[in-house]
Amino acid sequence: MAAREVLVERGPEGVSLRGAVAKVGASTAAPYRHFRDKDALLVAVALEGHAELQGHLRGCGAGTVTALGRSYLGFALENPALYRLMVGAGIGDRAAYPELGDAHRETCALLADRVGERTDPDGFAITLWCLLHGLATLAIDGHVERDSAVEEAERSLAFLR
């Protein structure tokens, strides 16, 4: 998707319908047939990102917390602009797009399922998500070295479990 390329190049604030159109060489009216505005375009990209992250997490065996941590952090660190968009950057009124909340809840539920908490999704899974999200954000912002983020997650997860 052209908007994702622009997102990677310029961040969420740099994405525009015109920029995405220019990337693919389509007419300036083309995106308005699919997206009512920039936020709608960014929501589509964020939903694509959630689907990719969920696919990564599904690839981890159930109960393998370390593998989940590596997968989550790997995705976030390989796709920093997309990750930022997924977790809040660039979209004006997120409440206007309930599908974003649904995608986030599905990602969290998948974490809960993978750590064996189907009946208590607010238990360890929420702590795990907080840890992974925090480390991903700190690494993306340069406060934690990217290479050591996974090691730090593993140390923290060993302490928590």
mmCIF file of N, CA and C in Angstrom, residues 3-131:
data_model
loop_
_atom_site.group_PDB
_atom_site.id
_atom_site.type_symbol
_atom_site.label_atom_id
_atom_site.label_comp_id
_atom_site.label_asym_id
_atom_site.label_seq_id
_atom_site.Cartn_x
_atom_site.Cartn_y
_atom_site.Cartn_z
ATOM 1 N N ALA A 3 0.328 4.245 0.957
ATOM 2 C CA ALA A 3 0.269 5.030 2.192
ATOM 3 C C ALA A 3 1.254 4.489 3.219
ATOM 4 N N ARG A 4 1.454 3.202 3.231
ATOM 5 C CA ARG A 4 2.405 2.614 4.182
ATOM 6 C C ARG A 4 3.833 3.031 3.830
ATOM 7 N N GLU A 5 4.138 3.106 2.554
ATOM 8 C CA GLU A 5 5.468 3.564 2.142
ATOM 9 C C GLU A 5 5.691 5.010 2.579
ATOM 10 N N VAL A 6 4.687 5.843 2.402
ATOM 11 C CA VAL A 6 4.794 7.238 2.825
ATOM 12 C C VAL A 6 4.914 7.298 4.349
ATOM 13 N N LEU A 7 4.173 6.455 5.046
ATOM 14 C CA LEU A 7 4.248 6.389 6.511
ATOM 15 C C LEU A 7 5.675 6.093 6.956
ATOM 16 N N VAL A 8 6.317 5.119 6.320
ATOM 17 C CA VAL A 8 7.685 4.752 6.678
ATOM 18 C C VAL A 8 8.640 5.916 6.390
ATOM 19 N N GLU A 9 8.439 6.577 5.268
ATOM 20 C CA GLU A 9 9.325 7.676 4.868
ATOM 21 C C GLU A 9 9.138 8.925 5.724
ATOM 22 N N ARG A 10 7.892 9.266 6.054
ATOM 23 C CA ARG A 10 7.602 10.567 6.654
ATOM 24 C C ARG A 10 6.891 10.526 8.004
ATOM 25 N N GLY A 11 6.525 9.346 8.481
ATOM 26 C CA GLY A 11 5.776 9.248 9.732
ATOM 27 C C GLY A 11 4.299 9.538 9.517
ATOM 28 N N PRO A 12 3.459 9.300 10.549
ATOM 29 C CA PRO A 12 2.013 9.481 10.412
ATOM 30 C C PRO A 12 1.607 10.891 9.983
ATOM 31 N N GLU A 13 2.315 11.883 10.504
ATOM 32 C CA GLU A 13 1.960 13.265 10.183
ATOM 33 C C GLU A 13 2.253 13.601 8.728
ATOM 34 N N GLY A 14 3.183 12.877 8.107
ATOM 35 C CA GLY A 14 3.566 13.144 6.721
ATOM 36 C C GLY A 14 2.722 12.440 5.684
ATOM 37 N N VAL A 15 1.790 11.597 6.128
ATOM 38 C CA VAL A 15 0.920 10.881 5.187
ATOM 39 C C VAL A 15 -0.200 11.791 4.742
ATOM 40 N N SER A 16 -0.469 11.778 3.456
ATOM 41 C CA SER A 16 -1.600 12.519 2.901
ATOM 42 C C SER A 16 -2.193 11.695 1.769
ATOM 43 N N LEU A 17 -3.439 11.967 1.468
ATOM 44 C CA LEU A 17 -4.059 11.272 0.340
ATOM 45 C C LEU A 17 -3.321 11.609 -0.950
ATOM 46 N N ARG A 18 -2.952 12.866 -1.122
ATOM 47 C CA ARG A 18 -2.215 13.273 -2.328
ATOM 48 C C ARG A 18 -0.871 12.574 -2.430
ATOM 49 N N GLY A 19 -0.182 12.467 -1.290
ATOM 50 C CA GLY A 19 1.118 11.801 -1.283
ATOM 51 C C GLY A 19 1.017 10.339 -1.671
ATOM 52 N N ALA A 20 -0.014 9.675 -1.170
ATOM 53 C CA ALA A 20 -0.217 8.267 -1.509
ATOM 54 C C ALA A 20 -0.560 8.111 -2.985
ATOM 55 N N VAL A 21 -1.373 9.022 -3.483
ATOM 56 C CA VAL A 21 -1.753 8.992 -4.900
ATOM 57 C C VAL A 21 -0.531 9.228 -5.773
ATOM 58 N N ALA A 22 0.285 10.196 -5.395
ATOM 59 C CA ALA A 22 1.484 10.507 -6.171
ATOM 60 C C ALA A 22 2.428 9.309 -6.215
ATOM 61 N N LYS A 23 2.475 8.544 -5.141
ATOM 62 C CA LYS A 23 3.351 7.377 -5.046
ATOM 63 C C LYS A 23 2.991 6.324 -6.091
ATOM 64 N N VAL A 24 1.693 6.183 -6.371
ATOM 65 C CA VAL A 24 1.264 5.158 -7.333
ATOM 66 C C VAL A 24 0.900 5.728 -8.694
ATOM 67 N N GLY A 25 0.882 7.042 -8.795
ATOM 68 C CA GLY A 25 0.587 7.666 -10.077
ATOM 69 C C GLY A 25 -0.877 7.620 -10.482
ATOM 70 N N ALA A 26 -1.771 7.530 -9.511
ATOM 71 C CA ALA A 26 -3.211 7.502 -9.800
ATOM 72 C C ALA A 26 -3.750 8.928 -9.883
ATOM 73 N N SER A 27 -5.007 9.049 -10.269
ATOM 74 C CA SER A 27 -5.633 10.369 -10.340
ATOM 75 C C SER A 27 -5.878 10.888 -8.928
ATOM 76 N N THR A 28 -5.942 12.196 -8.783
ATOM 77 C CA THR A 28 -6.126 12.781 -7.452
ATOM 78 C C THR A 28 -7.487 12.444 -6.852
ATOM 79 N N ALA A 29 -8.440 12.055 -7.669
ATOM 80 C CA ALA A 29 -9.772 11.698 -7.155
ATOM 81 C C ALA A 29 -9.837 10.248 -6.687
ATOM 82 N N ALA A 30 -8.893 9.419 -7.116
ATOM 83 C CA ALA A 30 -8.950 7.975 -6.848
ATOM 84 C C ALA A 30 -9.089 7.611 -5.373
ATOM 85 N N PRO A 31 -8.313 8.190 -4.470
ATOM 86 C CA PRO A 31 -8.412 7.723 -3.080
ATOM 87 C C PRO A 31 -9.747 8.036 -2.414
ATOM 88 N N TYR A 32 -10.417 9.064 -2.899
ATOM 89 C CA TYR A 32 -11.683 9.454 -2.271
ATOM 90 C C TYR A 32 -12.802 8.454 -2.544
ATOM 91 N N ARG A 33 -12.577 7.558 -3.471
ATOM 92 C CA ARG A 33 -13.541 6.477 -3.695
ATOM 93 C C ARG A 33 -13.431 5.422 -2.604
ATOM 94 N N HIS A 34 -12.283 5.399 -1.918
ATOM 95 C CA HIS A 34 -12.035 4.382 -0.902
ATOM 96 C C HIS A 34 -11.938 4.944 0.519
ATOM 97 N N PHE A 35 -11.461 6.178 0.630
ATOM 98 C CA PHE A 35 -11.226 6.784 1.947
ATOM 99 C C PHE A 35 -11.803 8.185 1.976
ATOM 100 N N ARG A 36 -12.564 8.494 3.026
ATOM 101 C CA ARG A 36 -13.191 9.815 3.070
ATOM 102 C C ARG A 36 -12.188 10.921 3.415
ATOM 103 N N ASP A 37 -11.093 10.543 4.115
ATOM 104 C CA ASP A 37 -10.084 11.539 4.484
ATOM 105 C C ASP A 37 -8.800 10.829 4.898
ATOM 106 N N LYS A 38 -7.823 11.617 5.312
ATOM 107 C CA LYS A 38 -6.527 11.077 5.721
ATOM 108 C C LYS A 38 -6.665 10.109 6.883
ATOM 109 N N ASP A 39 -7.488 10.434 7.872
ATOM 110 C CA ASP A 39 -7.654 9.537 9.011
ATOM 111 C C ASP A 39 -8.157 8.164 8.579
ATOM 112 N N ALA A 40 -9.102 8.130 7.665
ATOM 113 C CA ALA A 40 -9.628 6.845 7.187
ATOM 114 C C ALA A 40 -8.525 6.028 6.507
ATOM 115 N N LEU A 41 -7.662 6.699 5.771
ATOM 116 C CA LEU A 41 -6.532 6.029 5.128
ATOM 117 C C LEU A 41 -5.575 5.475 6.196
ATOM 118 N N LEU A 42 -5.263 6.285 7.191
ATOM 119 C CA LEU A 42 -4.364 5.841 8.257
ATOM 120 C C LEU A 42 -4.966 4.692 9.062
ATOM 121 N N VAL A 43 -6.265 4.715 9.269
ATOM 122 C CA VAL A 43 -6.933 3.620 9.977
ATOM 123 C C VAL A 43 -6.757 2.320 9.193
ATOM 124 N N ALA A 44 -6.923 2.380 7.878
ATOM 125 C CA ALA A 44 -6.739 1.177 7.055
ATOM 126 C C ALA A 44 -5.319 0.633 7.200
ATOM 127 N N VAL A 45 -4.339 1.510 7.234
ATOM 128 C CA VAL A 45 -2.951 1.077 7.402
ATOM 129 C C VAL A 45 -2.749 0.487 8.798
ATOM 130 N N ALA A 46 -3.305 1.127 9.824
ATOM 131 C CA ALA A 46 -3.175 0.622 11.194
ATOM 132 C C ALA A 46 -3.833 -0.758 11.336
ATOM 133 N N LEU A 47 -4.977 -0.953 10.709
ATOM 134 C CA LEU A 47 -5.645 -2.259 10.771
ATOM 135 C C LEU A 47 -4.811 -3.333 10.086
ATOM 136 N N GLU A 48 -4.170 -2.960 8.990
ATOM 137 C CA GLU A 48 -3.263 -3.874 8.302
ATOM 138 C C GLU A 48 -2.115 -4.264 9.251
ATOM 139 N N GLY A 49 -1.602 -3.289 9.974
ATOM 140 C CA GLY A 49 -0.534 -3.559 10.933
ATOM 141 C C GLY A 49 -0.976 -4.486 12.051
ATOM 142 N N HIS A 50 -2.176 -4.271 12.580
ATOM 143 C CA HIS A 50 -2.688 -5.163 13.627
ATOM 144 C C HIS A 50 -2.805 -6.589 13.108
ATOM 145 N N ALA A 51 -3.285 -6.741 11.887
ATOM 146 C CA ALA A 51 -3.409 -8.084 11.302
ATOM 147 C C ALA A 51 -2.032 -8.748 11.179
ATOM 148 N N GLU A 52 -1.032 -7.980 10.788
ATOM 149 C CA GLU A 52 0.326 -8.531 10.684
ATOM 150 C C GLU A 52 0.869 -8.928 12.054
ATOM 151 N N LEU A 53 0.700 -8.050 13.042
ATOM 152 C CA LEU A 53 1.181 -8.364 14.391
ATOM 153 C C LEU A 53 0.471 -9.605 14.928
ATOM 154 N N GLN A 54 -0.819 -9.696 14.718
ATOM 155 C CA GLN A 54 -1.568 -10.864 15.177
ATOM 156 C C GLN A 54 -1.059 -12.133 14.498
ATOM 157 N N GLY A 55 -0.717 -12.037 13.224
ATOM 158 C CA GLY A 55 -0.146 -13.184 12.515
ATOM 159 C C GLY A 55 1.181 -13.616 13.130
ATOM 160 N N HIS A 56 2.014 -12.641 13.494
ATOM 161 C CA HIS A 56 3.283 -12.954 14.156
ATOM 162 C C HIS A 56 3.032 -13.659 15.482
ATOM 163 N N LEU A 57 2.077 -13.158 16.255
ATOM 164 C CA LEU A 57 1.802 -13.742 17.565
ATOM 165 C C LEU A 57 1.186 -15.134 17.437
ATOM 166 N N ARG A 58 0.364 -15.334 16.429
ATOM 167 C CA ARG A 58 -0.224 -16.659 16.223
ATOM 168 C C ARG A 58 0.853 -17.690 15.884
ATOM 169 N N GLY A 59 1.940 -17.239 15.295
ATOM 170 C CA GLY A 59 3.033 -18.134 14.936
ATOM 171 C C GLY A 59 3.817 -18.641 16.138
ATOM 172 N N CYS A 60 3.594 -18.052 17.294
ATOM 173 C CA CYS A 60 4.271 -18.496 18.518
ATOM 174 C C CYS A 60 3.442 -19.600 19.163
ATOM 175 N N GLY A 61 4.109 -20.554 19.727
ATOM 176 C CA GLY A 61 3.395 -21.609 20.426
ATOM 177 C C GLY A 61 2.730 -21.083 21.681
ATOM 178 N N ALA A 62 1.637 -21.701 22.065
ATOM 179 C CA ALA A 62 0.943 -21.302 23.286
ATOM 180 C C ALA A 62 1.846 -21.515 24.490
ATOM 181 N N GLY A 63 1.812 -20.558 25.412
ATOM 182 C CA GLY A 63 2.578 -20.666 26.646
ATOM 183 C C GLY A 63 4.037 -20.259 26.532
ATOM 184 N N THR A 64 4.490 -19.889 25.355
ATOM 185 C CA THR A 64 5.891 -19.505 25.176
ATOM 186 C C THR A 64 6.010 -17.990 25.275
ATOM 187 N N VAL A 65 6.103 -17.514 26.509
ATOM 188 C CA VAL A 65 6.111 -16.082 26.774
ATOM 189 C C VAL A 65 7.321 -15.403 26.139
ATOM 190 N N THR A 66 8.470 -16.034 26.206
ATOM 191 C CA THR A 66 9.674 -15.443 25.622
ATOM 192 C C THR A 66 9.523 -15.296 24.112
ATOM 193 N N ALA A 67 8.978 -16.309 23.466
ATOM 194 C CA ALA A 67 8.774 -16.232 22.015
ATOM 195 C C ALA A 67 7.765 -15.131 21.672
ATOM 196 N N LEU A 68 6.735 -14.989 22.495
ATOM 197 C CA LEU A 68 5.771 -13.906 22.287
ATOM 198 C C LEU A 68 6.460 -12.549 22.391
ATOM 199 N N GLY A 69 7.296 -12.397 23.404
ATOM 200 C CA GLY A 69 8.020 -11.146 23.594
ATOM 201 C C GLY A 69 8.915 -10.837 22.414
ATOM 202 N N ARG A 70 9.655 -11.824 21.960
ATOM 203 C CA ARG A 70 10.529 -11.622 20.794
ATOM 204 C C ARG A 70 9.719 -11.245 19.566
ATOM 205 N N SER A 71 8.620 -11.920 19.372
ATOM 206 C CA SER A 71 7.798 -11.664 18.194
ATOM 207 C C SER A 71 7.205 -10.259 18.224
ATOM 208 N N TYR A 72 6.637 -9.886 19.361
ATOM 209 C CA TYR A 72 6.021 -8.566 19.510
ATOM 210 C C TYR A 72 7.063 -7.470 19.312
ATOM 211 N N LEU A 73 8.177 -7.574 20.045
ATOM 212 C CA LEU A 73 9.227 -6.559 19.937
ATOM 213 C C LEU A 73 9.833 -6.535 18.542
ATOM 214 N N GLY A 74 10.027 -7.711 17.971
ATOM 215 C CA GLY A 74 10.572 -7.772 16.609
ATOM 216 C C GLY A 74 9.695 -7.021 15.628
ATOM 217 N N PHE A 75 8.389 -7.236 15.719
ATOM 218 C CA PHE A 75 7.460 -6.535 14.834
ATOM 219 C C PHE A 75 7.541 -5.032 15.047
ATOM 220 N N ALA A 76 7.477 -4.606 16.302
ATOM 221 C CA ALA A 76 7.487 -3.165 16.606
ATOM 222 C C ALA A 76 8.774 -2.504 16.147
ATOM 223 N N LEU A 77 9.897 -3.157 16.369
ATOM 224 C CA LEU A 77 11.181 -2.560 16.024
ATOM 225 C C LEU A 77 11.475 -2.597 14.529
ATOM 226 N N GLU A 78 10.906 -3.557 13.840
ATOM 227 C CA GLU A 78 11.068 -3.620 12.381
ATOM 228 C C GLU A 78 10.122 -2.645 11.673
ATOM 229 N N ASN A 79 9.065 -2.239 12.350
ATOM 230 C CA ASN A 79 8.037 -1.376 11.753
ATOM 231 C C ASN A 79 7.711 -0.215 12.684
ATOM 232 N N PRO A 80 8.681 0.618 13.048
ATOM 233 C CA PRO A 80 8.435 1.636 14.072
ATOM 234 C C PRO A 80 7.339 2.637 13.715
ATOM 235 N N ALA A 81 7.297 3.108 12.488
ATOM 236 C CA ALA A 81 6.255 4.079 12.102
ATOM 237 C C ALA A 81 4.876 3.426 12.129
ATOM 238 N N LEU A 82 4.793 2.211 11.644
ATOM 239 C CA LEU A 82 3.521 1.487 11.652
ATOM 240 C C LEU A 82 3.090 1.205 13.088
ATOM 241 N N TYR A 83 4.027 0.776 13.928
ATOM 242 C CA TYR A 83 3.707 0.494 15.325
ATOM 243 C C TYR A 83 3.175 1.744 16.018
ATOM 244 N N ARG A 84 3.851 2.873 15.814
ATOM 245 C CA ARG A 84 3.385 4.130 16.420
ATOM 246 C C ARG A 84 1.962 4.455 15.971
ATOM 247 N N LEU A 85 1.695 4.266 14.699
ATOM 248 C CA LEU A 85 0.353 4.518 14.173
ATOM 249 C C LEU A 85 -0.664 3.591 14.839
ATOM 250 N N MET A 86 -0.323 2.325 14.965
ATOM 251 C CA MET A 86 -1.229 1.344 15.559
ATOM 252 C C MET A 86 -1.580 1.686 17.004
ATOM 253 N N VAL A 87 -0.632 2.255 17.726
ATOM 254 C CA VAL A 87 -0.861 2.502 19.150
ATOM 255 C C VAL A 87 -1.242 3.933 19.471
ATOM 256 N N GLY A 88 -1.446 4.756 18.450
ATOM 257 C CA GLY A 88 -1.997 6.059 18.764
ATOM 258 C C GLY A 88 -1.548 7.264 17.985
ATOM 259 N N ALA A 89 -0.448 7.221 17.289
ATOM 260 C CA ALA A 89 0.052 8.421 16.619
ATOM 261 C C ALA A 89 -0.678 8.687 15.302
ATOM 262 N N GLY A 90 -0.935 9.961 15.042
ATOM 263 C CA GLY A 90 -1.354 10.395 13.717
ATOM 264 C C GLY A 90 -2.829 10.387 13.382
ATOM 265 N N ILE A 91 -3.638 9.642 14.077
ATOM 266 C CA ILE A 91 -5.067 9.574 13.764
ATOM 267 C C ILE A 91 -5.795 10.507 14.717
ATOM 268 N N GLY A 92 -6.550 11.445 14.162
ATOM 269 C CA GLY A 92 -7.226 12.464 14.964
ATOM 270 C C GLY A 92 -8.174 11.900 16.009
ATOM 271 N N ASP A 93 -9.352 11.521 15.616
ATOM 272 C CA ASP A 93 -10.375 11.045 16.551
ATOM 273 C C ASP A 93 -10.483 9.531 16.455
ATOM 274 N N ARG A 94 -9.662 8.834 17.232
ATOM 275 C CA ARG A 94 -9.645 7.371 17.184
ATOM 276 C C ARG A 94 -11.000 6.778 17.571
ATOM 277 N N ALA A 95 -11.758 7.481 18.410
ATOM 278 C CA ALA A 95 -13.067 6.981 18.842
ATOM 279 C C ALA A 95 -14.043 6.883 17.670
ATOM 280 N N ALA A 96 -13.782 7.634 16.618
ATOM 281 C CA ALA A 96 -14.652 7.585 15.439
ATOM 282 C C ALA A 96 -14.441 6.304 14.622
ATOM 283 N N TYR A 97 -13.435 5.532 15.005
ATOM 284 C CA TYR A 97 -13.109 4.298 14.280
ATOM 285 C C TYR A 97 -13.093 3.125 15.257
ATOM 286 N N PRO A 98 -14.265 2.609 15.611
ATOM 287 C CA PRO A 98 -14.318 1.528 16.601
ATOM 288 C C PRO A 98 -13.564 0.283 16.165
ATOM 289 N N GLU A 99 -13.345 0.126 14.872
ATOM 290 C CA GLU A 99 -12.600 -1.040 14.399
ATOM 291 C C GLU A 99 -11.155 -1.031 14.910
ATOM 292 N N LEU A 100 -10.627 0.152 15.208
ATOM 293 C CA LEU A 100 -9.286 0.218 15.800
ATOM 294 C C LEU A 100 -9.281 -0.369 17.205
ATOM 295 N N GLY A 101 -10.280 -0.015 17.986
ATOM 296 C CA GLY A 101 -10.402 -0.592 19.328
ATOM 297 C C GLY A 101 -10.598 -2.096 19.260
ATOM 298 N N ASP A 102 -11.404 -2.546 18.304
ATOM 299 C CA ASP A 102 -11.617 -3.981 18.127
ATOM 300 C C ASP A 102 -10.305 -4.694 17.798
ATOM 301 N N ALA A 103 -9.514 -4.097 16.909
ATOM 302 C CA ALA A 103 -8.238 -4.706 16.515
ATOM 303 C C ALA A 103 -7.286 -4.763 17.708
ATOM 304 N N HIS A 104 -7.259 -3.694 18.489
ATOM 305 C CA HIS A 104 -6.396 -3.679 19.678
ATOM 306 C C HIS A 104 -6.836 -4.755 20.669
ATOM 307 N N ARG A 105 -8.138 -4.843 20.907
ATOM 308 C CA ARG A 105 -8.647 -5.857 21.844
ATOM 309 C C ARG A 105 -8.334 -7.267 21.335
ATOM 310 N N GLU A 106 -8.419 -7.461 20.033
ATOM 311 C CA GLU A 106 -8.110 -8.777 19.467
ATOM 312 C C GLU A 106 -6.631 -9.120 19.675
ATOM 313 N N THR A 107 -5.755 -8.123 19.497
ATOM 314 C CA THR A 107 -4.330 -8.347 19.729
ATOM 315 C C THR A 107 -4.089 -8.710 21.191
ATOM 316 N N CYS A 108 -4.709 -7.978 22.114
ATOM 317 C CA CYS A 108 -4.557 -8.268 23.548
ATOM 318 C C CYS A 108 -5.135 -9.635 23.897
ATOM 319 N N ALA A 109 -6.269 -9.976 23.311
ATOM 320 C CA ALA A 109 -6.882 -11.286 23.562
ATOM 321 C C ALA A 109 -5.974 -12.407 23.050
ATOM 322 N N LEU A 110 -5.313 -12.153 21.947
ATOM 323 C CA LEU A 110 -4.388 -13.141 21.408
ATOM 324 C C LEU A 110 -3.198 -13.345 22.358
ATOM 325 N N LEU A 111 -2.692 -12.255 22.916
ATOM 326 C CA LEU A 111 -1.637 -12.375 23.931
ATOM 327 C C LEU A 111 -2.139 -13.204 25.112
ATOM 328 N N ALA A 112 -3.342 -12.901 25.583
ATOM 329 C CA ALA A 112 -3.923 -13.640 26.717
ATOM 330 C C ALA A 112 -4.071 -15.118 26.379
ATOM 331 N N ASP A 113 -4.535 -15.411 25.176
ATOM 332 C CA ASP A 113 -4.701 -16.796 24.746
ATOM 333 C C ASP A 113 -3.358 -17.517 24.719
ATOM 334 N N ARG A 114 -2.353 -16.842 24.202
ATOM 335 C CA ARG A 114 -1.025 -17.450 24.067
ATOM 336 C C ARG A 114 -0.341 -17.691 25.407
ATOM 337 N N VAL A 115 -0.677 -16.915 26.428
ATOM 338 C CA VAL A 115 -0.086 -17.166 27.752
ATOM 339 C C VAL A 115 -1.028 -17.985 28.635
ATOM 340 N N GLY A 116 -2.096 -18.529 28.029
ATOM 341 C CA GLY A 116 -2.985 -19.437 28.743
ATOM 342 C C GLY A 116 -3.961 -18.765 29.674
ATOM 343 N N GLU A 117 -4.375 -17.531 29.364
ATOM 344 C CA GLU A 117 -5.296 -16.815 30.243
ATOM 345 C C GLU A 117 -6.629 -16.508 29.561
ATOM 346 N N ARG A 118 -7.163 -17.473 28.898
ATOM 347 C CA ARG A 118 -8.436 -17.254 28.208
ATOM 348 C C ARG A 118 -9.527 -16.798 29.167
ATOM 349 N N THR A 119 -9.457 -17.283 30.411
ATOM 350 C CA THR A 119 -10.501 -16.925 31.381
ATOM 351 C C THR A 119 -10.150 -15.691 32.199
ATOM 352 N N ASP A 120 -8.914 -15.193 32.071
ATOM 353 C CA ASP A 120 -8.492 -14.006 32.824
ATOM 354 C C ASP A 120 -7.633 -13.110 31.932
ATOM 355 N N PRO A 121 -8.238 -12.533 30.891
ATOM 356 C CA PRO A 121 -7.453 -11.750 29.942
ATOM 357 C C PRO A 121 -6.845 -10.486 30.540
ATOM 358 N N ASP A 122 -7.293 -10.084 31.720
ATOM 359 C CA ASP A 122 -6.698 -8.910 32.354
ATOM 360 C C ASP A 122 -5.621 -9.294 33.363
ATOM 361 N N GLY A 123 -5.289 -10.564 33.414
ATOM 362 C CA GLY A 123 -4.267 -11.020 34.349
ATOM 363 C C GLY A 123 -2.876 -10.716 33.831
ATOM 364 N N PHE A 124 -2.046 -11.735 33.730
ATOM 365 C CA PHE A 124 -0.657 -11.571 33.321
ATOM 366 C C PHE A 124 -0.550 -10.963 31.927
ATOM 367 N N ALA A 125 -1.498 -11.232 31.048
ATOM 368 C CA ALA A 125 -1.415 -10.738 29.669
ATOM 369 C C ALA A 125 -1.341 -9.219 29.608
ATOM 370 N N ILE A 126 -2.076 -8.524 30.460
ATOM 371 C CA ILE A 126 -2.034 -7.061 30.429
ATOM 372 C C ILE A 126 -0.679 -6.572 30.932
ATOM 373 N N THR A 127 -0.104 -7.257 31.917
ATOM 374 C CA THR A 127 1.232 -6.915 32.391
ATOM 375 C C THR A 127 2.251 -7.166 31.283
ATOM 376 N N LEU A 128 2.098 -8.271 30.590
ATOM 377 C CA LEU A 128 2.978 -8.598 29.472
ATOM 378 C C LEU A 128 2.874 -7.531 28.391
ATOM 379 N N TRP A 129 1.656 -7.153 28.048
ATOM 380 C CA TRP A 129 1.475 -6.128 27.008
ATOM 381 C C TRP A 129 2.108 -4.810 27.442
ATOM 382 N N CYS A 130 1.916 -4.421 28.692
ATOM 383 C CA CYS A 130 2.521 -3.173 29.190
ATOM 384 C C CYS A 130 4.038 -3.223 29.073
ATOM 385 N N LEU A 131 4.628 -4.318 29.461
ATOM 386 C CA LEU A 131 6.072 -4.472 29.382
ATOM 387 C C LEU A 131 6.545 -4.377 27.932
#
